[in-house]
Structure formats: C-alpha cells, structure tokens
Amino acid sequence: MFLLVLLLTFLVSVGVNAEPTNLALGKPYTINIEAESRYRDFGNLEATDGKRGLNSIFNAAWQGHAQKEYRILVLDLGATYEIDRVEMGFIQDQPSNVWVPNSLSLAVSDDGINWQVVNEEIYEGLSSENQTAIRTIAANQATGRYVAVFFGVNFWVFFDEIEVYGNPVSLGNDGESNLANVDFDALYRGFLSTVNVDYFKAVEGDLMRVSEETGWAHDILLVYDQASGIVWNEHYALPYVAYLDEDLQPKDWFFDTFLFLALTAPGGYNFAAYSVTDKTHWDWWLDRVFADGQGFDAFNKAVITVGQALGDEEYKAKVIVMIPYPTELPSLPFDPHNPGKLNPDVVGMEEAARNRLEVVKEYIDEVLTRWNEKNYSRLELIGFYWLSENLDSAGFDRFYLPDIGAYVRTCGLKFYWIPWYMAPGYREWRELGFDAVMMQPNYMFTDIPNKSRFVFAAAEAKKYQLGLEFESSSKILRSAEDRELYYDYLRAGNTLGYGNDILRGYYQDVTLYYQAAHSKDPEVRRIYDATYEFVKGTYTGKFED
C-alpha cells in the first residue's frame, strides 16, 4: 500500500509539472458553418487528425470556408483540463483571395452552455503571397472541457488543425458530451460583447497625440463637397463650426478642423480611383469649393458669425484639402493631349511615377494660389489629405507618395491619411511620406459588428502611432439599434482612453450631424449632443466590464 501511495503521488506530481500536451488530438468538434463542398472536411475529423496541410490550398488536409463573416469552432476535450494555449494552422494564398485571420478569440466552458471568453489575439499580416502559418492564442491556464475559437472570414479562410495544449492530467467531468447542444448564437454574442481592455493596455506604443506633427488638428470633420451631395453654404456649416442649442443658437465652438474632400464627380466619375477622374474634374472641384458663398467661403463666414455670437473674434478653424488619386484609364486619359502619362503600363513605372508627382504638385500649387488670393480671414490651411484609403495592390504608390509628402512639407503644411481597417500600407505610413494618420475601425459597416474591432483597431493604432476615426451612417437617424452602434464608438473612446489629446476624425456620411442638430426627435438630437460632449471630453459612456 505504501508503494502504491508513493506511485500515485509521483504520477500526480509528474502530471502537475508535465509539458503541455495536445489534448485535442482525435477529439470531436463542431463548427457553426460547414466548410465549402469543394474543400470539405471529410468525416468531420480533419481538424484534429494531426495532419498538417502542405503549402497548397488544394491539399486535402485543408478545409475551406467562404465569407459569411465569421466561424466558431467548438471542440470537446472529453474532460476538463487546465489549458495553456491553442494553436490553429492556416494558409494564405492572396491570388486566390485566401487570407489568414488577423485575430483569434478564445472561450472555454465546462458544460458547453456557459462560456468564459479568456483571450483575444491580433497578429501581424503575412509578408508572403503564399505561405502557411500557425496562429497561437494563450489560454492563461484557464480550465474547461469545451474550447471555442472565433475568427473572421471576409473572403476565404483555410485551416488544417486545431491543437489545444495543456496539462494531460484530467480534472474530471468526463461524462456524456454536450457538443450537439452548443448554442452558437449565444456564444457569438459573448464573443461580440467582449472588450479586452487589458490586451489594449499591454500593447507597447502610443496613439498619435495632438501636436505640431498633426498640425495641432484635434477633431477633424470630413466635409464631403461633391457632385452627389449638397452645396455647402453658411447655413449648413454652422452646426459644425459651433455647437448649437435646441433653439439653434451658438453656444460653443465644435470641430476645430475641417477636411474637404469628394468622391463623386459629374458624370458618375470618382476621385478615389474606382471610376477615375481627369484634370477637368479636378478643376471642377476646385471651382466648387473656392466659389463665393460655398465650400471654404461658407465655413469662413460661419466662423465669423459664431465668433460674433461667442465674443471670440480671433478664433480660426483649420482646413485640410484632399488630393484626388492620380490615375487614368485608356478610355479616360487624365490629359487628352498626353494620354497614358500616368499609366505605368504605357510609359513605364519610373515615368508614370514622375508624372503622377508632377500633376499632384501642380494641383497643390493651384490650391495654394487660389487660397492666397481668397485670403480667408478665419480659416487656416494646415495640410493636404491623400484620398485613396489604401496603398495600391501593386505597390506602385510607393514610388511617388514619399515625394508628395516631402513637397507638402516644403509648403509648410502637413500630409494626412485615413486608411480603412488594416488597409495595405498603414504600418509603413511614415515611409510613405505621411505626417498624421488615422485608422478607420469600420465597425459601423460590418454585417455583424463585433466590439473587439475597437480593441484591435486601437491596439494597432497604439502600436504604430495612429489616430482613430469615428464613423456614422444615415441609418442612425432612423434606427435606435443603429444609434447604439454609433454610441459604441464614443464608449470605446472612453473605455480605451483615446480621449481629448488624441488625433481623431469624424465620418458622418454627408450632413448627418446637421440633421441631428435640427431634429425635433430627442433621440435623434441626442446624436448631436453626445458627439459634442465627446469632443469636449464630458461624455461619460463606457463599455461595461
């Protein structure tokens, strides 16, 4: 008996100190949406059979999942264990639109019903067009029988294995499996509601602080002055220059900086490269924003009016002006007298880059000439904004963007950019020539908004010294549910701490805040008031722990 006790004591001590073991090998699992039939999971066994895929999406070890926003894979370990980490194998094949997820979320449960989200991880993008990768997420010694992994699927995601490493000594709970009764909707809501503040705090770096580098811009309103929008006059400008009370009387200054930009041009053309514009469109836009009583002049007059009401005759609003994307199509040359000069396929990369730089410099010079001629008394021009929200897929923009930034700085101005969420190029913004950059979380525009998006966006902003954009949509004027999505942006700002000294931009469709300011519906008016409170640092909403 004494020897038996010694043996059991030895085995337990070995188990306690054992190296983590793959507890998932051969274990059953389920997933909320099955793999596509062309890349199916044979027998629902492949993800735990121990077989890694080769570097080809056509290898049978991979299972392929297409779109539908996300997947949740739930694994039954057969008993409760202490878990060290979870690993999943993925493959990236960019030409086939197969991407490795940039984040994983992990939850554990003893019964498959009640779940605890234990971690979220965000990962660097892969440098190669085609490669395999292991994504690891720490479980922090959480205990559970059931393990759930959540990841996004924007286009295609292929994975081969899930491995759960932990102490091989069971903690019991080895009864009948409850895998068939997993409530994916409830589990999904749990993942969505998680805001991992500790993860954000642990990321090294700092957000972009308001400074000389930002041109002292603080809260930047995007003013879409375009063919498909309104003609901006003083009446429209007032609720942005000033905070107006319910009687529409100025009570305080509001946004300090106005970014004038446009997407649409006459004839259905687009300044941001999707349906390209030519020089006549660029001239049309400058004529529009410099017209008396419109654009810049409207905001200048609004500042004068508000200054008189507030007794502040010295205040100046800051202005940033867009730079349209310089490109062309064979059917629409930028310059009909020199077709193809911006197209690297026609004149070569070096010549096209040089020509793109030249047309942008001419545009900047034209803006400065007109600005100086107008001599707006209450506006200060602080910089230019690169309209394209991502680096082009071929990387051609790298050949001339830094020179544009350098030219902007020789004019004593700053160069700004607002890339979409995880857009190509955001990590290398300094090398691309920008002075101040804000990332779009794009939470408002996902089919299934996930609050973790704020954590990931803010963490990346902190890591690479970016500001952040706040986004709204006209649907928040009509829907209480959608208004909550907007308030989530403000709550995230307070919860994660990107407050009053952080560079921030505001996308508001075209005139959303104007409509909210003028609304007689108190719930809609609240949008305007809450935004003002946030800008001034008095908004108190936060996410609950």
Steps between C-alpha positions, in 0.01 A plus 500: 500500500783738587661440160165561327458835678854598400429403139175700488672800660775477239254479212302800624815707546616408153160600362508834675842582359460328163568674173178615332354225282270529198171410666301545177650212301219281373234689697156590354403852400226700331493827308224753446527486117638196319789526254424556132434177312803548274727517804297297745595347832482125433319327784523802727836365614767694312545784748624265776663216304853632550564549128637834388424638156760562231556846353210469254130561557430190290667271753233279658599590856355850461134584541377819335244750632358782289364833631190512727701723736637257762543142625485351849662161546411316823704204620415243772813386685303220671577631850603820672867597470722792585581662165819680410438606139315425177662482157334499158665451164405721206615564145516825305458510122445863404438444126213267599372746766587257780610689810628407843278654772654802668346408835375207708275503805488215751231383745476199733211322669445207734156414363487641146229743608659755733808658344786720610693700241860471617706673232521680167812527288579716200778410259733665253411453136703246303767628264467227238221453248502125563600342831373298793483642851428384853290739705543458875270638767579471870236348728671627817452170683122521472316176572227348287375196313373690197716741301359753251705700250352797313653652184384725217445383141486794260583308181651151538662339804665157486615314812635150562539435874392626838726399786424563866805477723462448872569286803427136408355423845120522484307699758197272458170584329526214251128431457293499184587764240282807463656599168175458306328758723742790455309826453711677239289815510549542875869422467531751219334772707750429775791546262348821360443660837853447623721808522845389612638818651796312649610394152496861382693616807763231451582612144817708491497840332280805504214645302559812290485794737390846391822687431690703245525177300121493460491871413333537842188351345292324763147407390481492120160502330485354150310742275385326182459774242418299189273459201256271679481713816370834616650836413664601827392848606522683832169355619629145461840583646376660825416180700855376441689820570291559813307290745139620461242465775150375427404852390792480253695772677881472522623406847856383441752413232466141375736329252834676469606363159315439172621256238350588161478205263284341233436160352250571225562722200259595219418214265533229766877521525685448826802678647615197699610284206200271453360680197780741435490875447699722264642849540170667404338331801778618728451857375122465540544409866733792570255739332227360724676520838650844426171650375371803689241402760588130473759259632786682670326837485190353668705372792694825524174692529369251755810554717447876479134465600574267790792715616269798524245298700763364737702820529807331350629696201842329483406133461595329175380163374758269342457361148641194323449450125480171316739381230307288247658171398714564188425223253329445167342246269558452127141615450549804727850647486581755767638731233355442150805673350730244663298178547652229714749721681379384843475134400809289580391243242525767229803713592674279755506521878771762533343740251146445633616563858674821393188614312269421791720705729495790255120511459458489878754780549316709239173433685655601835640816345157586358334451838758724668465769233124511535519484880736795516283700260192443717683590821237348729511694825386220733638186337849350526618253237707233678541220248397262226327163521572194286156385385575137417438299818752226429833445333445358152532121474798523262689730736550761227393782735825450691693648208354849531302539826808585711587776254147642526537508878835673468353762267208566734747562781705742287177703486497511880203259519420149623404185308204297635352156434205292629539135383223249544530231766830311457539649150824428314761757592380619840798355688749681274331838496814691592697340218215592265545866586206576728510720807175402672284190448172375645366145466138423417357229731214440247290355784190683377520336159556133582206263457546375855665771716747362755613725784839331489554698179553810716765322706684372195482834316614693806777249570634535147471878529696488825764271351556718193420844648174571317190698581151354457189581302143507633241387248129541456239419241168657405326192639565627855246777433231234458593209724556486877700179455733668252537802726644267761765398249598864468509548876727194517766713330474761775493235772807337348681833502439539872559136589828470311615851574531669164364821636560869462870503418477238222468581129144409398298516180122492452325345201133603503371394158436850358278708732408263782597726789318791334183290480539388861548860619179609327293196601196535725534135602695504830659162424637630171603834649692300762743388227610861455519576872691181584753567225560850632544362852753249372696764311511714815585210731178499703337188353497231773384185321724192519477131430413290802768261626 
